Coordinates of C-alpha atoms and ligand atoms in Angstrom, one line a residue:
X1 CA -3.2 3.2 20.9
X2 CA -1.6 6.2 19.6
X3 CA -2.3 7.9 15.8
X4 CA 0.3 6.9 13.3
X5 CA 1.3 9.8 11.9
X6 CA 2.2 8.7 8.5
X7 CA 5.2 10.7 7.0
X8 CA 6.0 8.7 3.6
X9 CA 2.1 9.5 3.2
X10 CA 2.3 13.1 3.8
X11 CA 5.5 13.7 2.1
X12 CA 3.9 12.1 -1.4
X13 CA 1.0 14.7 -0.8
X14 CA 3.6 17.8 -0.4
X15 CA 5.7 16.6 -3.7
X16 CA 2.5 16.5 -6.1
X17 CA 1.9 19.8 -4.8
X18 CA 5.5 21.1 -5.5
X19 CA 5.2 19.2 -9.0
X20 CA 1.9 21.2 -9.3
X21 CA 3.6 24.3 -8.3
X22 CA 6.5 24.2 -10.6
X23 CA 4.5 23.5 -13.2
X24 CA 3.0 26.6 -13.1
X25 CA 5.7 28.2 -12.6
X26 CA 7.3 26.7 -15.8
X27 CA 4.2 28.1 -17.5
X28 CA 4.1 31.1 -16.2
X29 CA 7.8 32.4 -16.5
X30 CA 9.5 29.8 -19.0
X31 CA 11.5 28.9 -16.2
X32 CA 12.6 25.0 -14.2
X33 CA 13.8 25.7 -10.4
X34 CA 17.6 24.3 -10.6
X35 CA 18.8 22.5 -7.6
X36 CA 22.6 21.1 -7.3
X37 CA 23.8 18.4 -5.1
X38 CA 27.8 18.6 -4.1
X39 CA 28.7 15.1 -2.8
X40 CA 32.8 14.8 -1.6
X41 CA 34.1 11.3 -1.6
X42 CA 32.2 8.0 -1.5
X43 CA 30.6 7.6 2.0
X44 CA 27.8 4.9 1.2
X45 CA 25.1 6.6 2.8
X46 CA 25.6 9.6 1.9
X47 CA 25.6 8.5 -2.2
X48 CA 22.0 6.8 -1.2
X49 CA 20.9 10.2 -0.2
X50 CA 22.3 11.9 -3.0
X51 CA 20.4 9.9 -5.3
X52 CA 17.4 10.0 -3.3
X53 CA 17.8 13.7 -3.5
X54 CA 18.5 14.0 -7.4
X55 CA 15.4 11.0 -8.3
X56 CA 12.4 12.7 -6.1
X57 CA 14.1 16.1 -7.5
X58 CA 13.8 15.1 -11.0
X59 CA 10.3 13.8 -10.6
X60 CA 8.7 16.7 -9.0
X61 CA 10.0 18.6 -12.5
X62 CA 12.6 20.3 -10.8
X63 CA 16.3 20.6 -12.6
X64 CA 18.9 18.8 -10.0
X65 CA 22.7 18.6 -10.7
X66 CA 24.6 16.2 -8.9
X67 CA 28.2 17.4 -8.7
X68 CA 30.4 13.9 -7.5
X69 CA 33.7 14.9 -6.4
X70 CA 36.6 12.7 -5.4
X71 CA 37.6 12.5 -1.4
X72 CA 40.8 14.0 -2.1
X73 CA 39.1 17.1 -3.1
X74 CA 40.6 19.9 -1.4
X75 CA 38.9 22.6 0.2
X76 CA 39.6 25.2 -2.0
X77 CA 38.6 23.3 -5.1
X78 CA 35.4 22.3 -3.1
X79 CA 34.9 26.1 -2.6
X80 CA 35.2 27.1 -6.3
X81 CA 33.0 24.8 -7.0
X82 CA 30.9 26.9 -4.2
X83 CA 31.8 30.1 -5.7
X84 CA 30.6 28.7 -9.3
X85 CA 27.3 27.5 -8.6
X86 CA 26.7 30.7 -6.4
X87 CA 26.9 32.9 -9.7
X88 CA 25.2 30.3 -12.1
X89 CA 21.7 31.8 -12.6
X90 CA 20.1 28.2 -13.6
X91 CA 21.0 27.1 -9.6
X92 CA 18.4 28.2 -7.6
X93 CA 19.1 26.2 -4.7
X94 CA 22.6 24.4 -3.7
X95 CA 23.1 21.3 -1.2
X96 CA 27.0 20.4 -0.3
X97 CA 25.9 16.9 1.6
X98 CA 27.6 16.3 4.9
X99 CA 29.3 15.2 6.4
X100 CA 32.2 16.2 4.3
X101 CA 35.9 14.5 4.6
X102 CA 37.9 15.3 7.6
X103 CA 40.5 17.6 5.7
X104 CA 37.7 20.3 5.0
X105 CA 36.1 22.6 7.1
X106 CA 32.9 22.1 6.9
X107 CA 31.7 25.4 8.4
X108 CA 33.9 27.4 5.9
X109 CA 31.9 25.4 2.8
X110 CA 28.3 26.2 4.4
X111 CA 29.4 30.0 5.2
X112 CA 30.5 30.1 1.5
X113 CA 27.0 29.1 0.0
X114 CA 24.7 32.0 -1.0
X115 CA 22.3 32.4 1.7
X116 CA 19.5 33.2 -0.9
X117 CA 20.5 29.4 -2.5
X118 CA 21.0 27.8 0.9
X119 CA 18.3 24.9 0.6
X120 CA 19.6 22.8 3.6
X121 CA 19.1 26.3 6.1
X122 CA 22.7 26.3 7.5
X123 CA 24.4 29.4 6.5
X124 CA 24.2 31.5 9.7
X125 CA 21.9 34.5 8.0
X126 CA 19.4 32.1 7.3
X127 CA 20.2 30.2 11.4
X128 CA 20.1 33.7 12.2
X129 CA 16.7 35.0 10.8
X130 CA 15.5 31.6 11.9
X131 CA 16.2 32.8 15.5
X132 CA 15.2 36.3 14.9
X133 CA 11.3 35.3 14.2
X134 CA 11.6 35.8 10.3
X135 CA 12.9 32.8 8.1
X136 CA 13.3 32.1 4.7
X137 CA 15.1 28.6 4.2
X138 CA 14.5 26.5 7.1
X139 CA 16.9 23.3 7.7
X140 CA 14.3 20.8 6.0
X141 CA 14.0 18.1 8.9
X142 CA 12.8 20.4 11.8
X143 CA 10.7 21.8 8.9
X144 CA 9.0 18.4 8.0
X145 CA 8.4 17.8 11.7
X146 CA 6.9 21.1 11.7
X147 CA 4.7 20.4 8.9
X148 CA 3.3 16.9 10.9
X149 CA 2.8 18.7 14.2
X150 CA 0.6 21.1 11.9
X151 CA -1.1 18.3 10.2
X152 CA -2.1 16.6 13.5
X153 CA -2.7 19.6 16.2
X154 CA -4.9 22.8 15.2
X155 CA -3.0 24.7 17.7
X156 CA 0.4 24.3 19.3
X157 CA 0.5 27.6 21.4
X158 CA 1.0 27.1 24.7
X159 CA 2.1 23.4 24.4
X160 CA 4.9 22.1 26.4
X161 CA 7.3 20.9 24.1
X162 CA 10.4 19.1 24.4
X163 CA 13.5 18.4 22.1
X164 CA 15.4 15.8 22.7
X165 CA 19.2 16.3 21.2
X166 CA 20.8 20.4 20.3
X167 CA 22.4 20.0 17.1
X168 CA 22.2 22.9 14.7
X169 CA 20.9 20.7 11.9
X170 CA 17.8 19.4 14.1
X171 CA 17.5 20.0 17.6
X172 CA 17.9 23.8 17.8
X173 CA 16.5 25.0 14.8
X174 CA 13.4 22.7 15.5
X175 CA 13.5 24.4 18.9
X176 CA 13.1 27.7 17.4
X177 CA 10.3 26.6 14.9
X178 CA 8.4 25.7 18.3
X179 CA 9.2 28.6 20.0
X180 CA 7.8 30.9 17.3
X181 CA 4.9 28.5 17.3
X182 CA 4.4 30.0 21.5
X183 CA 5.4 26.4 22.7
X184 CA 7.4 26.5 25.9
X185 CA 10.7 24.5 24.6
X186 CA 12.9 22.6 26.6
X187 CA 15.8 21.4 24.8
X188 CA 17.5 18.3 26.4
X189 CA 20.5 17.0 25.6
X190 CA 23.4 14.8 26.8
X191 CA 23.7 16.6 30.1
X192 CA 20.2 16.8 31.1
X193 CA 19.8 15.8 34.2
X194 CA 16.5 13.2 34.9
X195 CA 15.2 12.9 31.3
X196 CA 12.3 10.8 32.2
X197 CA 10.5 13.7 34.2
X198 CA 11.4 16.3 31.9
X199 CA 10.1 14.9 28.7
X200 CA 7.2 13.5 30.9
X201 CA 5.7 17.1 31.0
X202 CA 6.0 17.6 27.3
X203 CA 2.7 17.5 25.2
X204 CA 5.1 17.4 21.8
X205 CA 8.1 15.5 22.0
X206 CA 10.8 15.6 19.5
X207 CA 13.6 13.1 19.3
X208 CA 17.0 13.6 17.5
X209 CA 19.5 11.7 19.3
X210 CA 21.0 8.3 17.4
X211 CA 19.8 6.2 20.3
X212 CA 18.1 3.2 19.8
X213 CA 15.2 2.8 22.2
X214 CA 16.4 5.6 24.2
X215 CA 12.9 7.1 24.8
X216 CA 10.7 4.7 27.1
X217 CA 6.8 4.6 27.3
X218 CA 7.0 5.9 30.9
X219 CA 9.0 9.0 29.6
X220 CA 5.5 10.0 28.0
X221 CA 2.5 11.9 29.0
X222 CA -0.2 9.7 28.0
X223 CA -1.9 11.7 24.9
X224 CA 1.4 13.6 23.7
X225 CA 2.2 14.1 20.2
X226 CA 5.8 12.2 19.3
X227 CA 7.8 12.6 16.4
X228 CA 11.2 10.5 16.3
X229 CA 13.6 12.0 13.8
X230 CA 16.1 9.4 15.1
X231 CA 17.9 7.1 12.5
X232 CA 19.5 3.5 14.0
X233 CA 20.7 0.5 12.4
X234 CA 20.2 -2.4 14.5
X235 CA 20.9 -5.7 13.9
X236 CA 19.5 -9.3 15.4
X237 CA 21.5 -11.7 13.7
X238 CA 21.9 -11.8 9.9
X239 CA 19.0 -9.1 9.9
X240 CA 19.6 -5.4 10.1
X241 CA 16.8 -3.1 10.5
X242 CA 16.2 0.7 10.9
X243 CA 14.8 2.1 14.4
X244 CA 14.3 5.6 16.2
X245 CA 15.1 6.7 19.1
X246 CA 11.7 6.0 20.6
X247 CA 10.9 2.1 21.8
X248 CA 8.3 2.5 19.2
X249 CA 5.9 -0.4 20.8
X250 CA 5.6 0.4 24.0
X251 CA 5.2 4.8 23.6
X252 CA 2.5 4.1 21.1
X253 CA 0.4 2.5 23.5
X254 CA 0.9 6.0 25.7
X255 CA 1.2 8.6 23.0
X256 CA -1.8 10.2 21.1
X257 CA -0.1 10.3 18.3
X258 CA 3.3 8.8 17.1
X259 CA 5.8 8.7 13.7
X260 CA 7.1 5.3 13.0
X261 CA 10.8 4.5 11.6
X262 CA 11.0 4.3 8.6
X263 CA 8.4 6.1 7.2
X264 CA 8.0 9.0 9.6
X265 CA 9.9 12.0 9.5
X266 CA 12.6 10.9 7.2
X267 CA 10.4 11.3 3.9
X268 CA 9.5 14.5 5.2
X269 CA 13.0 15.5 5.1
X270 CA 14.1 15.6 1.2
X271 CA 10.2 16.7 0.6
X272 CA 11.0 19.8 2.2
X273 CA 14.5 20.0 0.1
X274 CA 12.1 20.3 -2.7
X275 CA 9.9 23.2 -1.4
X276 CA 13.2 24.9 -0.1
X277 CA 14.5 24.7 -3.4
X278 CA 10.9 25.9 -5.0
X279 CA 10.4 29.2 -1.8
X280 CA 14.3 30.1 -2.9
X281 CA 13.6 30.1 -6.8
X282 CA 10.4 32.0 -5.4
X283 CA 12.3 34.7 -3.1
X284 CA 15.1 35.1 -5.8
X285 CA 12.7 36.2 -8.3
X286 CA 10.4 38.3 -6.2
X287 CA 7.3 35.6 -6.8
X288 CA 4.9 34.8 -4.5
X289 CA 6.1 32.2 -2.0
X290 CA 3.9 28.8 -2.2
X291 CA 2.0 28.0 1.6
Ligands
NAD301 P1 24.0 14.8 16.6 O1 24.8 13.5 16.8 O2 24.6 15.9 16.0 O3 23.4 15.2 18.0 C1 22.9 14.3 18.9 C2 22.3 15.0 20.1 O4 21.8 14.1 21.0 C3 23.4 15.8 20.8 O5 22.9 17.2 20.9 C4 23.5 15.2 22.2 O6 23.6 16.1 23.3 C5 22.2 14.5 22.3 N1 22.3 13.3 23.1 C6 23.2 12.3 23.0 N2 22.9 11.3 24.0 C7 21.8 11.7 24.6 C8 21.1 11.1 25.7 N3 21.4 10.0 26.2 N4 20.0 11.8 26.1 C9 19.6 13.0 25.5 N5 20.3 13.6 24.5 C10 21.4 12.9 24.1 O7 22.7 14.3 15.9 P2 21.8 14.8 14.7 O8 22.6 15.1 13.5 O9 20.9 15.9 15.2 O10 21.0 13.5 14.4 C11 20.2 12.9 15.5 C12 19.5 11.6 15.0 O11 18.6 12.1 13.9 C13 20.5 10.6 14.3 O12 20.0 9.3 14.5 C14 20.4 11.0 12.8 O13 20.6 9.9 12.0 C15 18.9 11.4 12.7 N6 18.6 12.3 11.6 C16 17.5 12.0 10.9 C17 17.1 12.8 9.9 C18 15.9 12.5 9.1 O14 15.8 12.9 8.0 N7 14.9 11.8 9.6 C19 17.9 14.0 9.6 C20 19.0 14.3 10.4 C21 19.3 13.5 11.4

């Protein structure tokens, strides 16, 4: 039966550290890491995450905004707003949530964030120092997974590793955080062709697809480490639950080590929003960056 690799766990551990952190920092220079949140419009999941965001913010110490905006914001209202927090020295990180509505551009919002505030790691210097081998704010979810692989392998040179899924908030930034790790990365996606046998040779497996059950216990080497990042709501009857991509059962009799849904990755995600927003307060004033 395979390790549960407990994320909600790990992800209380990493805030008390950050609280720790910007304590000292608060002592130190006089000074609380700001963080604002831009939320357009009133998509019901994206408010929960807002407020999830401005809550574990607020008790880690740090000093989050939440800017609520109506959906008929346009997008050059959206971008002064942008522009504003940009040249507000009490923001040290900024956050526009996506998705945004369908009138705005949601690449021209991200390019317009200062890279040196970009918590969430989409603005394409930090995609592109990402890929070059030296990052400074890495999108937060591969970064959590990262931090669980570390957490549960001493050593992940040399270890096959698969990613399952290529977008540029999770798949291929994750497969660039294994690559500088010396994994050999496949990324598979929609297209791949026999799934089964490729993630079959993977020691690490890394699931972001919006699949339910998608990833099958014969899919697995037995041993391999798997994190599912994927989010599902299914429902049997009057009963709706969250699931992964992963048929969580069955792989974790195969797996050596599995995360769960809820409770896996997804903690690990605004956790790492918080040390984003700490390593960008930390960069912008030349202070030493926390491990
Ligand atoms: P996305 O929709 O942008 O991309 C999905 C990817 O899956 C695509 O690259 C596509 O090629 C691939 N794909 C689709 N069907 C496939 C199949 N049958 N086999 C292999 N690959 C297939 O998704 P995203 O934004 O990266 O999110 C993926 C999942 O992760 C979603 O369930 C999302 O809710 C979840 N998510 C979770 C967190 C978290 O904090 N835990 C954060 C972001 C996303």
């Amino acid at each position: 039966m395979a390790e549960l690799i407990n994320g909600k766990v790990f992800a209380a551990h990493l805030r008390a550290q950050l609280k720790d952190y910007v304590k000292q920092l608060q002592r130190q220079h006089q000074m609380v890491p700001g963080l604002a949140v831009v939320l357009v419009g009133d998509d019901a999941a994206s408010q929960i995450y807002v407020r999830n965001k401005h809550r574990q913010a607020l008790e880690c110490g740090l000093r989050p905004a939440t800017h609520s905006l109506p959906s008929t914001t346009t997008q050059g209202e959206l971008l002064d707003v942008v522009t504003q927090l940009n040249a507000n020295p009490t923001i040290n990180g900024i956050l526009v949530q996506l998705p945004l509505p369908r009138h705005i551009d949601s690449m021209a919002v991200l390019n317009a964030i200062d890279p040196d505030k970009d918590v969430d790691g989409f603005h394409p210097i930090n995609v592109g120092r990402l890929t070059l081998g030296a990052p400074r704010l890495i999108p937060c979810t591969p970064l959590g997974c990262l931090l669980l692989l570390h957490h549960h392998l001493d050593n992940l040179s040399g270890l096959e590793a698969v990613v399952l899924g290529r977008s540029n908030i999770v798949g291929k930034p994750m497969a660039q955080l294994l690559l500088a790790e010396h994994c050999t990365v496949t990324i598979a996606h929609s297209r791949t062709r026999n799934l089964p046998a490729v993630c079959r040779r993977a020691d690490i497996v890394v699931t972001a697809v919006g699949q339910p059950g998608l990833v099958q216990a014969d899919w697995i080497k037995p041993g391999a480490t798997v994190l599912d990042v994927g989010i599902n709501r299914v429902t049997e009857g009057d009963q709706t639950r969250l699931v992964g991509d992963v048929d969580f059962a069955a792989v974790a009799e195969v797996a050596g080590a599995i995360t769960p849904v809820p409770g896996g990755v997804g903690p690990m995600t605004i956790a790492c929003l918080l040390r984003n927003t700490v390593t960008a307060t930390c960069w912008q004033q030349g202070w030493p960056i926390p491990e």
